[in-house]
PDB file of C-alpha atoms in Angstrom:
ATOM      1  CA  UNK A   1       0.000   0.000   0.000  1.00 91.00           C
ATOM      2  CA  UNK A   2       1.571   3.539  -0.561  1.00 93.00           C
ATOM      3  CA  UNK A   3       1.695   6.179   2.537  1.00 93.00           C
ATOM      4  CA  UNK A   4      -1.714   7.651   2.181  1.00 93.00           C
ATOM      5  CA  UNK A   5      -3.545   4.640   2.256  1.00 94.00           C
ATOM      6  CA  UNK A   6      -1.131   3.285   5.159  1.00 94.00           C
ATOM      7  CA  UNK A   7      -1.903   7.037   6.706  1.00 94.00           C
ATOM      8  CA  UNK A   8      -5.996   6.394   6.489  1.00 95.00           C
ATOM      9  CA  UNK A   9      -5.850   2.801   7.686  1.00 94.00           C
ATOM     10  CA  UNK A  10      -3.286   4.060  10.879  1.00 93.00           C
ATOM     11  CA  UNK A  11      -5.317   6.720  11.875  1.00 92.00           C
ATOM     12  CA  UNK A  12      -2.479   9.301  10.936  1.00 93.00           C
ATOM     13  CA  UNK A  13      -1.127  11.840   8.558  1.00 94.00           C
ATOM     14  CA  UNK A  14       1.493  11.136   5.727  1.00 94.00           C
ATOM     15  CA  UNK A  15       3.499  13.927   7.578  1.00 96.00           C
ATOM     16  CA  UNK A  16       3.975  11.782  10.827  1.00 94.00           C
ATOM     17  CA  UNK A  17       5.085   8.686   8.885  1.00 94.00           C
ATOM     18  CA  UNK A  18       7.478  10.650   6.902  1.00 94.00           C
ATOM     19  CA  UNK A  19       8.591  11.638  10.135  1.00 95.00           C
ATOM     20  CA  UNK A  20       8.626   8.149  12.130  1.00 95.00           C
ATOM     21  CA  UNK A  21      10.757   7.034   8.552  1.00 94.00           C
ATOM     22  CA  UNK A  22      13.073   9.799   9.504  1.00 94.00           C
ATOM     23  CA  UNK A  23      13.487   8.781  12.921  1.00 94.00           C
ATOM     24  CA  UNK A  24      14.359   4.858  11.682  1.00 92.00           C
ATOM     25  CA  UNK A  25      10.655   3.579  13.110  1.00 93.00           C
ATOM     26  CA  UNK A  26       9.470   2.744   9.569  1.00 93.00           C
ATOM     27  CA  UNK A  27      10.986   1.132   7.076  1.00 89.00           C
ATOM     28  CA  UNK A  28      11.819   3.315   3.474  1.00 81.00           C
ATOM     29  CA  UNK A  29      11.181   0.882   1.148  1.00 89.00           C
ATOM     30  CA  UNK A  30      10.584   2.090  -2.620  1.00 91.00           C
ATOM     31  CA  UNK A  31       8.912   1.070  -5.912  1.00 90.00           C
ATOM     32  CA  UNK A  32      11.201   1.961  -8.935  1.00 91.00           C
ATOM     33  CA  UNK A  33       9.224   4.701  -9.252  1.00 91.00           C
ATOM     34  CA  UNK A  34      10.065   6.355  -6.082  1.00 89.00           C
ATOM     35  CA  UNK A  35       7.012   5.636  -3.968  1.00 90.00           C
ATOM     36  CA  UNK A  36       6.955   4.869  -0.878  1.00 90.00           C
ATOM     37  CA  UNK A  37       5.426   1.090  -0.183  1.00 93.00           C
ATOM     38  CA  UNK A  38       3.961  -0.238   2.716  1.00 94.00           C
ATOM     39  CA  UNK A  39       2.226  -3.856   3.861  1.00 92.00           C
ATOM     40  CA  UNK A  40       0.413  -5.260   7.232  1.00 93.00           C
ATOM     41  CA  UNK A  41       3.474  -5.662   9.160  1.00 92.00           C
ATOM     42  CA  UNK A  42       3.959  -1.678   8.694  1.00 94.00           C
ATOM     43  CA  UNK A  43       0.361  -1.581  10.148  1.00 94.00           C
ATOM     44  CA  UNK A  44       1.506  -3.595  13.152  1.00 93.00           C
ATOM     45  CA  UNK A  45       4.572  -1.232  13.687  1.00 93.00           C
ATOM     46  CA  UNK A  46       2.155   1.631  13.519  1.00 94.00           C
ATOM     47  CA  UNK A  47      -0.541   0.584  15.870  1.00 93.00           C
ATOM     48  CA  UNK A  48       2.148  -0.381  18.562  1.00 94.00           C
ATOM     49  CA  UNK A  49       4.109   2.716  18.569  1.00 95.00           C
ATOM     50  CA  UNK A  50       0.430   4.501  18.558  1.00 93.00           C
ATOM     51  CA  UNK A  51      -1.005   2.448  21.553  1.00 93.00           C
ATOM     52  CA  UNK A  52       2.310   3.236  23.438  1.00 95.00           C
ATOM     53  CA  UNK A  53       2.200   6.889  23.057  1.00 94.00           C
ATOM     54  CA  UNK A  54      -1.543   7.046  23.933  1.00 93.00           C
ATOM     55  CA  UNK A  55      -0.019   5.701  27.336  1.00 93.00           C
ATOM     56  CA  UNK A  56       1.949   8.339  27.837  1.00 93.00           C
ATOM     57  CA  UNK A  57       5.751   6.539  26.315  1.00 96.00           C
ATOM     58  CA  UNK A  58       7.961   8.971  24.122  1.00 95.00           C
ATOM     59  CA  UNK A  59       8.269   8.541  20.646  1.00 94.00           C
ATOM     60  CA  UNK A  60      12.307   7.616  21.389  1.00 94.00           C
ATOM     61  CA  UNK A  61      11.023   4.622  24.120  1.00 95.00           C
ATOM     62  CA  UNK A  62       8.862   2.858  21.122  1.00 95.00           C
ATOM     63  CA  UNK A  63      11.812   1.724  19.620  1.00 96.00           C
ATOM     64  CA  UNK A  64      12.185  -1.452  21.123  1.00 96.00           C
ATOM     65  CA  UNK A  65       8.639  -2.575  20.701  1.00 96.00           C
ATOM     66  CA  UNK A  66       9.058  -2.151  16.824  1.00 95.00           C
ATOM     67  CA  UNK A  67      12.654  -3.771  16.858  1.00 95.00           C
ATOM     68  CA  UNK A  68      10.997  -6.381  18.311  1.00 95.00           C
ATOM     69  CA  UNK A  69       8.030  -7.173  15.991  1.00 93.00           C
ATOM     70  CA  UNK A  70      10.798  -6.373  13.469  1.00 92.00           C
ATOM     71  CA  UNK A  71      12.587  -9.500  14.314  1.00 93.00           C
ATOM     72  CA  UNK A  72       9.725 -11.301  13.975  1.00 91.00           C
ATOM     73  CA  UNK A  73       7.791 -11.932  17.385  1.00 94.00           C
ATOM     74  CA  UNK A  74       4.476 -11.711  17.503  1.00 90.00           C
ATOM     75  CA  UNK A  75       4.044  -8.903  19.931  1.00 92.00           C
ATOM     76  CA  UNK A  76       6.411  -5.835  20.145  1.00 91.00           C
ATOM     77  CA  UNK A  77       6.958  -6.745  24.023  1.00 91.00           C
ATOM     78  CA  UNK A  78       7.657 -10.026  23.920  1.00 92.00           C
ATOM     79  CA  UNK A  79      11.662  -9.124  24.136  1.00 95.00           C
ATOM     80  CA  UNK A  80      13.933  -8.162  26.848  1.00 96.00           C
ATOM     81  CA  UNK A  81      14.237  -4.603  25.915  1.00 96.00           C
ATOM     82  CA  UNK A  82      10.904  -3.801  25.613  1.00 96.00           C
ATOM     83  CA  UNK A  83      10.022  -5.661  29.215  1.00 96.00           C
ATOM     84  CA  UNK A  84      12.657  -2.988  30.100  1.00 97.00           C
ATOM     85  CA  UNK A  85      11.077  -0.128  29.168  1.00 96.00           C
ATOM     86  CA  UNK A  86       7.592  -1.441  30.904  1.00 96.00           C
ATOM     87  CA  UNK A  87       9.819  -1.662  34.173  1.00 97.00           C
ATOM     88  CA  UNK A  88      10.806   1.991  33.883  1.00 96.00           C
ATOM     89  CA  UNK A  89       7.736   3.484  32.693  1.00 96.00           C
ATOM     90  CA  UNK A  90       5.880   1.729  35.849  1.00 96.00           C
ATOM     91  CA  UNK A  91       8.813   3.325  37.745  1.00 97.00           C
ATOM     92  CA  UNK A  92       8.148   6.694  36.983  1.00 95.00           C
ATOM     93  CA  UNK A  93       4.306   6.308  36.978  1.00 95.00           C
ATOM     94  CA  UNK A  94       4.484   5.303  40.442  1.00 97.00           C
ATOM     95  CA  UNK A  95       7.107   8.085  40.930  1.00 97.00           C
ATOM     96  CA  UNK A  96       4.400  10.434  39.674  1.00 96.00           C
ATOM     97  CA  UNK A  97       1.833   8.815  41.604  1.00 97.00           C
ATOM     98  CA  UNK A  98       3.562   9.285  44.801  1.00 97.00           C
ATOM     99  CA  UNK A  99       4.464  13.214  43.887  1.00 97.00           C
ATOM    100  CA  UNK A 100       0.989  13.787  43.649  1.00 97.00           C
ATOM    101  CA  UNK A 101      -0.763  12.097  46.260  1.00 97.00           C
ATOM    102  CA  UNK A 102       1.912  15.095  47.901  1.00 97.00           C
ATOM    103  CA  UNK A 103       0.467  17.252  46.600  1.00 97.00           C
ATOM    104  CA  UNK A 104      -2.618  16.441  47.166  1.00 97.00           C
ATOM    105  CA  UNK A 105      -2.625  16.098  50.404  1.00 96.00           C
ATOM    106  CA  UNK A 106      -1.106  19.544  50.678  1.00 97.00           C
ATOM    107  CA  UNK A 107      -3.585  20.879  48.998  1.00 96.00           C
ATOM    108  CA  UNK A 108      -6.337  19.076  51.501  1.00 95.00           C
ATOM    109  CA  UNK A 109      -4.186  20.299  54.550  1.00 95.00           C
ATOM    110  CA  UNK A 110      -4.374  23.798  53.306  1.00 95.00           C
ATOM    111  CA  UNK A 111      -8.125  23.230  51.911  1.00 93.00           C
ATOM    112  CA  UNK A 112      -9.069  21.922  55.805  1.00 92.00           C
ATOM    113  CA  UNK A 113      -7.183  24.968  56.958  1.00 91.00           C
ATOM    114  CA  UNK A 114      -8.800  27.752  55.230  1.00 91.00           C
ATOM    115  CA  UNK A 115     -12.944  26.107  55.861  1.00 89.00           C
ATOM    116  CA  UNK A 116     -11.480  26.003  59.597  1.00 87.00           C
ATOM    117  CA  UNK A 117     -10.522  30.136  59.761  1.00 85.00           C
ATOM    118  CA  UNK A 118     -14.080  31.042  57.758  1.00 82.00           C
ATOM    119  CA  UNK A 119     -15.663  33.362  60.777  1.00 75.00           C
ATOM    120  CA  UNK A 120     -19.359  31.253  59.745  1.00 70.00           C
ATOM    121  CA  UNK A 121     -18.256  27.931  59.089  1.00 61.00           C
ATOM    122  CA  UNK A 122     -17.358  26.247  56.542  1.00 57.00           C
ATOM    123  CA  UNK A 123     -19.324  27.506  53.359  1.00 64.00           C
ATOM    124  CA  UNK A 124     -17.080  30.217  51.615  1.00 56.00           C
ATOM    125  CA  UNK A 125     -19.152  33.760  51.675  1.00 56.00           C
ATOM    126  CA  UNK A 126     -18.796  36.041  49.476  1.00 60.00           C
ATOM    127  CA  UNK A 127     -18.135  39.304  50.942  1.00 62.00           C
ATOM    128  CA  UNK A 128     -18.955  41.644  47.374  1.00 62.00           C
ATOM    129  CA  UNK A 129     -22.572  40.707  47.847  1.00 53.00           C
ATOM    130  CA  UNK A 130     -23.825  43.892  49.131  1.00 51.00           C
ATOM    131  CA  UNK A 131     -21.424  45.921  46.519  1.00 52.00           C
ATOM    132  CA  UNK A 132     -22.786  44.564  43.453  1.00 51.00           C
ATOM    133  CA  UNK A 133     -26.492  45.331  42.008  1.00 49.00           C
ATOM    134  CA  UNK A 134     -28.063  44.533  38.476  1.00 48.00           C
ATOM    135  CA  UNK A 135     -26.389  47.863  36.690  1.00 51.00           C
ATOM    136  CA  UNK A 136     -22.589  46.824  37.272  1.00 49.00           C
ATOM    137  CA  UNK A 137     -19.867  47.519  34.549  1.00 50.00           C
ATOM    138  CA  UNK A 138     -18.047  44.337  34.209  1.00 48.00           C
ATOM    139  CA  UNK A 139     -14.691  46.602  33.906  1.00 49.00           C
ATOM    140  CA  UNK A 140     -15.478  49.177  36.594  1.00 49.00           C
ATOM    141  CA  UNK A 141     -17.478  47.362  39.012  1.00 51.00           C
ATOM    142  CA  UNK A 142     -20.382  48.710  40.631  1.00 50.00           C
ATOM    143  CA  UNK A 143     -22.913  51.426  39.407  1.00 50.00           C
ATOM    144  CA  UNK A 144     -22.425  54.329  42.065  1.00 48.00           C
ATOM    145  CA  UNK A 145     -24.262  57.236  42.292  1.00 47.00           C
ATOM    146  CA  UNK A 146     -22.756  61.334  42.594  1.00 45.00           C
TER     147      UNK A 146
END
């Protein structure tokens, strides 16, 4: 198939597997009259290094996933390298789980904090109520007479 139809059937643009054939992901192969040419196994390559950036892996970390359904396995992780790359993207997912749970309890300490200083309780007030009436500006604020 040439690169549009391999673009349609991927889900993709021609530009990004121009680029991804730049970048040594896709193989250049050529008819003699210059086109690019593309089969199933292409498709494959496509749809793994797709499925692994929709989980959040870099372009750069696909590469042994399509090595390895280059060499013929049947799945791009069934080698070493790419079990490798699972091990340290679970390693940084739980590094940015931990950050925010941090955070996030921060946040609720500072949350439980601020309800527990509010002079009627926990409900915020707002204190413009009074200020504002139906013929406000929206850039100068509230219609005042004299």
């Amino acid at each position: 198939m040439r690169i549009g139809e391999l673009a349609e059937r991927a889900g993709t643009t021609t530009r990004t597997l121009r680029y991804y054939e730049s970048r040594g992901l896709l193989p250049a192969r050529r008819t003699e009259q210059g086109y690019r040419t593309y089969d199933e196994d292409d498709l494959r390559l496509l749809q793994q290094i797709r499925t692994l950036q929709d989980f959040g892996f870099e372009l750069e970390e696909t590469r042994p996933f399509v090595d390895c359904l280059r060499a013929g396995h049947p799945a791009g992780d069934a080698c070493p390298a790419s079990i490798a790359v699972y091990r340290r993207k679970v390693a940084e997912l739980d590094g940015l789980i931990a950050e925010l749970r941090a955070v996030r309890a921060q946040v609720g300490a500072q949350l439980l904090r601020a309800e527990a200083e509010l002079p009627h309780g926990p409900e915020p007030r707002c204190e413009l109520g009074s200020e504002w009436d139906t013929e406000t500006d929206p850039e100068t604020g509230p219609a005042r007479e004299g």
